[in-house]
Amino acid sequence: MTAPTAIALDPGAHFTRIAHVTPDGTPALVELPGTVPGEGLPTPGGAGGHHGTALRAAYAAFRQQYGTPEQVVVVIPQHDRAEQARRATDVLAALHGTDPMPRLRALGTPHAVLALLRHAGAATGARYAVCDLGATAAEVSLCTLAPGSVAVTATARHAPGDGLAAGFDAALLTGAGLPDEDSARRALAEARASEGAAQRQEIALGRSVRHPGRYDDTVVLEVAGHGVTLGVLRRALDRLTTGLDAALDRVADGQPAAHVIAVGGAARSGPLRRHLTQRRGAPVPLPGGTDPALAAAFGAALVAAGRIDPADRYPYAVFVGTHCTVGGTPRADDLLISPAGALEPGGPTVFAEADGHRVRVRTRPVGATAQRRVPIQVRDASGGHPTPVRAVTVSAAPEGTRFHVGVRLAVDGTAHLVLHPTSSGTPSEHLLGALPTDIEGAHP
């Protein structure tokens, strides 16, 4: 295998997936010693699902086999995205020491998954709920698609103390009289993959809906000579789906229905997909029958290879209303704070600049003594189609005080106007809320 120059790493509690794009344009797992086919590199024992440990071990193994790549995209949870990105950067930087670093990008799971669908032309809707169902937690991200942009407008997380998929598996094993240990988990995975196993569970669950409790003693899965009954399966599934439903409800919050995309290891579960279909409609099919556990890694690999833009930057320009004096006459004007495509969720504050230097503004117009309202608007890349966002109230600072004015986009997609004193003083932030993600007639 030729050494990949652009890779994606998706660190998980049990496996880390390292993916690349093959010469024919197909995402695939990178071949490494110790890789479990279809899964990836096992996370070192005792890591407890710690992403930093998994990332460190997998990246070191890749470099030992293939050397340093040119481009690395690390998949990170949407929850606490900025901190997760910082940690991933620190891990890779520590491994390189004084050696040159590859180009590094952190990409949230929903953007990675939607990159996979967008590349295949399968993301035809306007709103998606990306459900990342892993060993430790369920994370649901509500995404709005606009030309050139995927905005994450809400995120909810459900993380039981004993894990999500891990807790589900433990409940099945315990119910079957087996210990929750590696050999039993491997036997459970083999039993699930056996011919007809998924269909038997589907049929039994369907019967249980019509006749609750009647078939609870029926064995629906054989694991290492031990039977998992329908009653055990139902109770374990209820535990799994209750938290997932709660997370889906939190992100929906009365908004229009979104198409559900289920990814992560637990999304392989037939009973779980059946539950989602009954409650939310059939999950969106992944391109080419992609294994849901590999979807984020494959989407990130396409981004790393430059096959598709992740669309995680805000596509429109942000302006703030100001006043200036021309020829001794005051007049209203609009100051460009952030050009189109400059704001990144969880990224640094973007400040208004002119000729390569930050613009200095004051919050006290001539003759003003109290607060003032500052209007904010966005426009498409061509400078037209102005759309008001909101007006924020700013307190008048002492005479002579100047500020750099900027805007930052939080991990959850909400924007904040930032006023940073040019001298000493603490920056202030003013909530703008979610910026418009679809300006009618705009073409970013």
Coordinates of C-alpha atoms in Angstrom, one line a residue:
M1 CA 0.0 0.0 0.0
T2 CA 1.3 3.4 -1.0
A3 CA 1.8 5.8 2.0
P4 CA -1.3 8.0 2.3
T5 CA -0.5 11.7 2.4
A6 CA -3.9 12.8 3.6
I7 CA -5.7 11.0 6.4
A8 CA -8.6 11.3 8.8
L9 CA -8.5 10.0 12.4
D10 CA -11.7 9.3 14.3
P11 CA -10.7 8.2 17.9
G12 CA -13.3 6.2 19.8
A13 CA -13.7 4.4 23.1
H14 CA -13.0 0.9 21.5
F15 CA -11.4 1.7 18.1
T16 CA -9.7 4.5 16.3
R17 CA -10.5 4.6 12.6
I18 CA -7.8 5.9 10.3
A19 CA -9.1 6.5 6.8
H20 CA -7.8 7.8 3.5
V21 CA -9.1 8.1 0.0
T22 CA -7.9 5.4 -2.4
P23 CA -6.7 6.3 -6.0
D24 CA -10.1 5.5 -7.4
G25 CA -11.7 8.1 -5.0
T26 CA -13.2 5.6 -2.5
P27 CA -12.7 6.2 1.3
A28 CA -11.2 3.2 3.1
L29 CA -9.5 2.3 6.3
V30 CA -5.7 2.5 6.3
E31 CA -4.0 -0.8 6.6
L32 CA -1.9 -1.0 9.8
P33 CA -0.5 -3.9 11.9
G34 CA -3.1 -4.8 14.6
T35 CA -6.1 -3.3 12.7
V36 CA -9.3 -5.2 13.2
P37 CA -11.0 -5.6 9.8
G38 CA -14.0 -3.3 9.5
E39 CA -13.2 -1.6 12.8
G40 CA -9.8 0.0 13.1
L41 CA -7.1 0.0 15.7
P42 CA -8.2 -1.1 19.1
T43 CA -7.9 1.6 21.7
P44 CA -5.2 0.8 24.3
G45 CA -6.5 -1.0 27.4
G46 CA -7.3 1.2 30.3
A47 CA -7.9 4.3 28.2
G48 CA -11.5 4.4 29.4
G49 CA -12.7 6.0 26.1
H50 CA -10.2 8.9 26.5
H51 CA -10.0 10.4 23.0
G52 CA -6.5 11.8 23.6
T53 CA -5.1 8.4 24.4
A54 CA -6.7 6.7 21.4
L55 CA -5.6 9.5 19.1
R56 CA -2.0 9.4 20.4
A57 CA -1.7 5.6 20.0
A58 CA -3.2 5.5 16.5
Y59 CA -1.3 8.4 15.1
A60 CA 2.0 7.1 16.4
A61 CA 1.2 3.7 14.8
F62 CA 0.5 5.4 11.5
R63 CA 3.7 7.4 11.5
Q64 CA 5.8 4.3 12.4
Q65 CA 4.4 2.5 9.4
Y66 CA 4.1 5.3 6.8
G67 CA 5.8 8.4 8.1
T68 CA 4.3 11.9 8.6
P69 CA 1.4 12.7 6.3
E70 CA 0.8 16.1 4.7
Q71 CA -2.7 16.6 5.9
V72 CA -4.6 15.3 9.0
V73 CA -8.2 15.8 9.8
V74 CA -9.3 14.7 13.3
V75 CA -12.9 14.0 13.9
I76 CA -14.1 15.4 17.3
P77 CA -17.4 15.4 19.1
Q78 CA -19.6 18.5 18.5
H79 CA -20.0 18.8 22.3
D80 CA -17.3 21.1 23.7
R81 CA -15.9 21.3 20.2
A82 CA -13.4 24.1 20.8
E83 CA -11.8 22.3 23.8
Q84 CA -11.8 19.0 21.9
A85 CA -10.0 20.6 19.0
R86 CA -7.4 22.2 21.3
R87 CA -6.7 18.8 22.9
A88 CA -6.3 17.1 19.6
T89 CA -3.9 19.7 18.4
D90 CA -1.8 19.4 21.6
V91 CA -1.7 15.6 21.3
L92 CA -0.3 15.7 17.7
A93 CA 2.1 18.6 18.5
A94 CA 3.5 16.7 21.4
L95 CA 4.2 13.6 19.2
H96 CA 6.0 15.7 16.6
G97 CA 8.1 17.7 19.1
T98 CA 10.4 19.9 16.9
D99 CA 9.6 18.0 13.7
P100 CA 7.5 19.7 11.1
M101 CA 3.8 19.3 11.7
P102 CA 1.3 18.3 9.0
R103 CA -1.6 20.6 8.1
L104 CA -4.1 19.9 10.8
R105 CA -7.9 20.4 10.9
A106 CA -10.4 19.4 13.5
L107 CA -13.8 18.5 12.1
G108 CA -17.0 18.0 14.2
T109 CA -18.8 14.7 13.6
P110 CA -21.9 16.2 12.0
H111 CA -19.8 18.1 9.4
A112 CA -17.8 14.9 8.7
V113 CA -20.9 12.8 8.2
L114 CA -22.6 15.4 6.0
A115 CA -19.4 15.7 3.9
L116 CA -19.8 12.0 3.1
L117 CA -23.5 12.5 2.0
R118 CA -22.8 15.8 0.2
H119 CA -20.0 14.2 -1.7
A120 CA -22.3 11.5 -2.9
G121 CA -25.1 13.9 -3.7
A122 CA -27.3 12.3 -1.0
A123 CA -27.8 15.4 1.1
T124 CA -30.9 16.8 -0.6
G125 CA -32.8 18.0 2.4
A126 CA -32.5 21.3 4.3
R127 CA -32.4 20.0 7.8
Y128 CA -30.7 16.9 9.3
A129 CA -30.4 15.5 12.8
V130 CA -27.1 13.7 12.9
C131 CA -27.2 11.1 15.7
D132 CA -23.7 9.9 16.7
L133 CA -24.3 6.7 18.7
G134 CA -21.1 5.5 20.3
A135 CA -19.9 3.4 23.1
T136 CA -20.0 6.2 25.7
A137 CA -22.7 8.6 24.6
A138 CA -25.4 9.6 22.1
E139 CA -24.8 13.1 20.6
V140 CA -27.5 14.6 18.4
S141 CA -26.7 17.6 16.3
L142 CA -29.4 19.5 14.4
C143 CA -27.9 20.8 11.1
T144 CA -29.2 23.3 8.5
L145 CA -27.9 23.1 5.0
A146 CA -27.5 26.3 2.9
P147 CA -25.4 27.0 -0.2
G148 CA -21.8 26.4 0.9
S149 CA -22.6 26.0 4.5
V150 CA -23.7 23.4 7.1
A151 CA -24.7 25.2 10.3
V152 CA -25.1 23.2 13.5
T153 CA -28.0 25.0 15.2
A154 CA -28.4 22.8 18.3
T155 CA -26.6 19.9 20.0
A156 CA -27.8 17.6 22.8
R157 CA -25.8 14.8 24.5
H158 CA -26.9 11.8 26.6
A159 CA -24.0 10.0 28.3
P160 CA -25.1 7.4 30.9
G161 CA -22.5 6.6 33.6
D162 CA -21.9 3.1 32.2
G163 CA -21.9 4.2 28.6
L164 CA -24.5 4.1 25.8
A165 CA -23.7 1.2 23.5
A166 CA -21.3 -0.2 26.1
G167 CA -24.1 -0.1 28.7
F168 CA -26.5 -1.7 26.2
D169 CA -24.1 -4.6 25.5
A170 CA -23.4 -5.0 29.2
A171 CA -27.2 -5.3 29.9
L172 CA -27.5 -8.1 27.3
L173 CA -24.5 -10.0 28.6
T174 CA -25.6 -9.7 32.2
G175 CA -29.1 -10.8 31.3
A176 CA -27.7 -13.8 29.5
G177 CA -25.6 -14.8 32.6
L178 CA -22.3 -13.8 31.0
P179 CA -19.6 -11.4 32.4
D180 CA -19.1 -8.1 30.7
E181 CA -15.5 -8.7 29.5
D182 CA -13.7 -8.7 26.1
S183 CA -14.3 -12.4 25.2
A184 CA -18.0 -12.1 25.9
R185 CA -18.3 -8.9 23.9
R186 CA -16.6 -10.5 21.0
A187 CA -19.0 -13.4 21.2
L188 CA -21.9 -11.0 21.3
A189 CA -20.6 -9.2 18.2
E190 CA -20.3 -12.5 16.4
A191 CA -23.8 -13.6 17.4
R192 CA -25.2 -10.3 16.0
A193 CA -23.5 -10.8 12.7
S194 CA -24.7 -14.3 12.3
E195 CA -27.2 -15.0 9.5
G196 CA -30.8 -14.3 10.4
A197 CA -30.0 -12.8 13.8
A198 CA -31.2 -9.3 13.0
Q199 CA -34.4 -10.7 11.4
R200 CA -35.2 -12.8 14.4
Q201 CA -34.9 -9.8 16.7
E202 CA -37.1 -7.7 14.4
I203 CA -39.9 -10.3 14.3
A204 CA -39.8 -10.8 18.1
L205 CA -39.8 -7.0 18.8
G206 CA -42.8 -6.6 16.4
R207 CA -44.7 -9.3 18.3
S208 CA -43.9 -7.7 21.6
V209 CA -45.5 -4.5 20.5
R210 CA -48.8 -6.3 19.8
H211 CA -48.6 -8.6 22.9
P212 CA -46.5 -6.9 25.6
G213 CA -44.8 -9.4 27.9
R214 CA -46.2 -12.5 26.2
Y215 CA -42.9 -13.5 24.5
D216 CA -40.4 -12.1 27.0
D217 CA -39.0 -15.6 27.7
T218 CA -38.3 -16.3 24.1
V219 CA -34.6 -16.6 23.2
V220 CA -33.8 -14.2 20.3
L221 CA -30.0 -14.4 20.3
E222 CA -27.5 -17.1 21.3
V223 CA -24.2 -15.8 22.7
A224 CA -21.5 -18.4 23.6
G225 CA -24.1 -21.0 24.5
H226 CA -26.2 -18.6 26.5
G227 CA -29.6 -17.2 25.4
V228 CA -30.6 -13.6 25.3
T229 CA -34.3 -13.4 25.8
L230 CA -36.7 -10.9 24.3
G231 CA -37.4 -9.5 27.7
V232 CA -33.7 -8.8 28.3
L233 CA -33.4 -7.3 24.8
R234 CA -36.5 -5.0 25.3
R235 CA -35.3 -3.7 28.7
A236 CA -31.8 -3.0 27.3
L237 CA -33.2 -1.3 24.2
D238 CA -35.6 0.8 26.3
R239 CA -32.6 2.0 28.3
L240 CA -30.8 3.0 25.0
T241 CA -33.7 4.6 23.2
T242 CA -35.0 6.7 26.2
G243 CA -31.8 8.7 26.3
L244 CA -31.7 9.0 22.5
D245 CA -35.3 10.2 22.3
A246 CA -34.7 12.8 25.0
A247 CA -31.7 14.2 23.1
L248 CA -33.7 14.3 19.8
D249 CA -36.5 16.1 21.6
R250 CA -34.1 18.7 23.1
V251 CA -32.6 19.6 19.7
A252 CA -36.0 19.6 18.0
D253 CA -37.6 22.1 20.5
G254 CA -40.7 22.6 18.3
Q255 CA -38.7 23.2 15.1
P256 CA -39.7 21.6 11.7
A257 CA -38.9 17.9 11.4
A258 CA -35.4 17.0 10.3
H259 CA -34.2 13.9 8.5
V260 CA -32.4 11.5 10.9
I261 CA -28.9 10.2 10.1
A262 CA -27.7 7.5 12.5
V263 CA -23.9 6.8 12.7
G264 CA -21.5 5.3 15.2
G265 CA -21.2 1.7 16.3
A266 CA -24.6 1.5 18.0
A267 CA -26.2 2.6 14.8
R268 CA -25.5 -0.9 13.4
S269 CA -28.2 -2.2 15.8
G270 CA -31.3 -3.4 13.9
P271 CA -33.6 -2.9 16.9
L272 CA -32.3 0.6 17.3
R273 CA -32.9 1.5 13.6
R274 CA -36.3 -0.1 14.0
H275 CA -37.1 2.2 16.9
L276 CA -35.9 5.3 15.0
T277 CA -38.0 4.4 12.0
Q278 CA -41.1 4.0 14.2
R279 CA -40.6 7.3 16.0
R280 CA -38.8 9.6 13.5
G281 CA -39.1 7.9 10.1
A282 CA -36.5 5.7 8.4
P283 CA -32.9 7.0 8.9
V284 CA -31.2 8.4 5.8
P285 CA -29.3 5.6 3.9
L286 CA -25.6 6.1 4.0
P287 CA -23.9 6.3 0.6
G288 CA -23.0 2.9 -0.9
G289 CA -24.2 1.1 2.2
T290 CA -21.3 2.6 4.3
D291 CA -20.9 1.0 7.7
P292 CA -22.4 3.6 10.2
A293 CA -19.4 3.1 12.5
L294 CA -17.1 4.3 9.6
A295 CA -19.2 7.2 8.2
A296 CA -17.5 10.0 10.1
A297 CA -14.0 8.8 9.3
F298 CA -14.8 8.3 5.6
G299 CA -16.4 11.8 5.4
A300 CA -13.4 13.3 7.1
A301 CA -11.1 11.4 4.7
L302 CA -12.8 13.1 1.8
V303 CA -12.2 16.5 3.4
A304 CA -8.5 15.6 4.1
A305 CA -8.0 14.6 0.4
G306 CA -9.6 17.8 -0.8
R307 CA -12.5 16.0 -2.5
I308 CA -15.1 18.2 -0.7
D309 CA -15.2 21.3 1.5
P310 CA -16.5 20.6 5.0
A311 CA -18.7 23.7 4.8
D312 CA -18.2 24.5 8.5
R313 CA -17.5 28.2 8.0
Y314 CA -20.2 30.9 7.9
P315 CA -20.8 31.7 4.2
Y316 CA -21.9 35.3 4.5
A317 CA -20.3 38.6 5.5
V318 CA -21.1 40.2 8.8
F319 CA -21.5 44.0 9.1
V320 CA -22.0 46.4 12.0
G321 CA -23.7 49.8 11.7
T322 CA -21.4 52.7 12.6
H323 CA -21.3 56.5 12.2
C324 CA -18.5 58.4 10.6
T325 CA -17.8 62.1 9.8
V326 CA -17.2 63.1 6.2
G327 CA -16.4 66.8 5.5
G328 CA -17.6 67.7 8.9
T329 CA -21.0 66.0 8.4
P330 CA -21.8 62.8 10.4
R331 CA -23.4 60.0 8.4
A332 CA -24.4 56.3 8.9
D333 CA -22.2 53.6 7.5
D334 CA -21.7 49.9 7.6
L335 CA -18.4 48.4 8.8
L336 CA -17.4 45.0 7.5
I337 CA -16.4 42.9 10.5
S338 CA -16.1 39.4 9.0
P339 CA -15.8 38.6 5.3
A340 CA -17.8 35.7 3.9
G341 CA -16.3 32.3 4.8
A342 CA -14.1 33.7 7.6
L343 CA -16.0 32.6 10.7
E344 CA -15.5 29.1 11.9
P345 CA -17.6 27.5 14.7
G346 CA -15.5 27.4 17.8
G347 CA -12.7 29.3 16.0
P348 CA -11.1 32.6 17.0
T349 CA -12.8 36.0 17.0
V350 CA -12.6 37.7 13.6
F351 CA -12.0 41.5 13.9
A352 CA -12.7 44.3 11.5
E353 CA -9.6 45.3 9.6
A354 CA -8.5 47.9 7.1
D355 CA -5.2 47.8 5.2
G356 CA -4.1 44.8 7.4
H357 CA -4.7 46.6 10.7
R358 CA -7.6 46.2 13.1
V359 CA -10.1 49.1 12.9
R360 CA -10.4 51.2 16.0
V361 CA -14.0 52.4 16.9
R362 CA -15.6 54.2 19.7
T363 CA -19.0 53.5 21.4
R364 CA -19.7 57.1 22.3
P365 CA -21.0 59.1 19.3
V366 CA -20.4 62.9 19.5
G367 CA -22.7 64.3 22.1
A368 CA -23.9 60.9 23.4
T369 CA -24.0 60.3 27.1
A370 CA -25.8 56.9 27.5
Q371 CA -26.3 53.7 25.6
R372 CA -26.7 53.3 21.9
R373 CA -28.2 50.6 19.6
V374 CA -25.9 49.0 17.1
P375 CA -27.5 47.2 14.2
I376 CA -25.9 44.0 12.8
Q377 CA -26.6 42.6 9.3
V378 CA -25.2 39.9 7.0
R379 CA -24.8 39.9 3.3
D380 CA -23.8 37.4 0.6
A381 CA -20.3 37.3 -0.8
S382 CA -21.1 39.8 -3.6
G383 CA -22.1 42.4 -1.1
G384 CA -25.8 42.5 -1.8
H385 CA -28.9 41.0 -0.2
P386 CA -28.5 42.6 3.3
T387 CA -30.4 40.7 6.0
P388 CA -30.8 42.2 9.5
V389 CA -29.7 40.0 12.4
R390 CA -30.5 42.2 15.4
A391 CA -29.5 45.4 17.1
V392 CA -27.5 45.2 20.3
T393 CA -27.4 47.8 23.0
V394 CA -23.9 49.0 23.8
S395 CA -23.0 51.2 26.8
A396 CA -21.1 54.4 26.0
A397 CA -17.5 54.2 27.2
P398 CA -15.5 57.1 28.6
E399 CA -14.5 59.8 26.1
G400 CA -11.5 58.8 24.1
T401 CA -11.9 55.0 24.6
R402 CA -11.4 53.0 21.5
F403 CA -12.3 49.4 20.7
H404 CA -11.5 46.7 18.2
V405 CA -14.8 45.3 17.1
G406 CA -15.2 41.6 16.1
V407 CA -17.5 38.7 16.0
R408 CA -17.0 35.1 17.0
L409 CA -19.1 32.0 16.2
A410 CA -19.5 29.6 19.2
V411 CA -19.4 25.8 18.8
D412 CA -23.2 25.7 19.0
G413 CA -23.5 28.1 16.0
T414 CA -24.5 31.2 18.0
A415 CA -22.7 34.5 17.2
H416 CA -21.3 37.1 19.6
L417 CA -20.3 40.7 18.9
V418 CA -17.0 41.3 20.7
L419 CA -15.7 44.7 21.8
H420 CA -12.0 44.5 22.7
P421 CA -10.5 47.7 24.3
T422 CA -7.4 48.9 22.5
S423 CA -5.8 49.7 25.8
S424 CA -6.3 47.9 29.1
G425 CA -9.7 46.5 29.9
T426 CA -11.8 43.3 29.7
P427 CA -13.5 42.5 26.3
S428 CA -17.2 42.5 26.3
E429 CA -19.5 40.2 24.4
H430 CA -23.0 40.7 23.1
L431 CA -25.1 37.8 22.0
L432 CA -26.4 37.9 18.4
G433 CA -27.9 34.5 18.4
A434 CA -27.9 32.2 15.3
L435 CA -26.9 34.0 12.1
P436 CA -29.1 33.5 9.0
T437 CA -28.0 30.4 7.1
D438 CA -30.0 30.9 4.0
I439 CA -30.3 34.4 2.5
E440 CA -32.9 34.3 -0.3
G441 CA -31.2 34.7 -3.7
A442 CA -27.7 34.7 -2.3
H443 CA -24.9 32.7 -3.9
P444 CA -21.9 32.6 -1.5

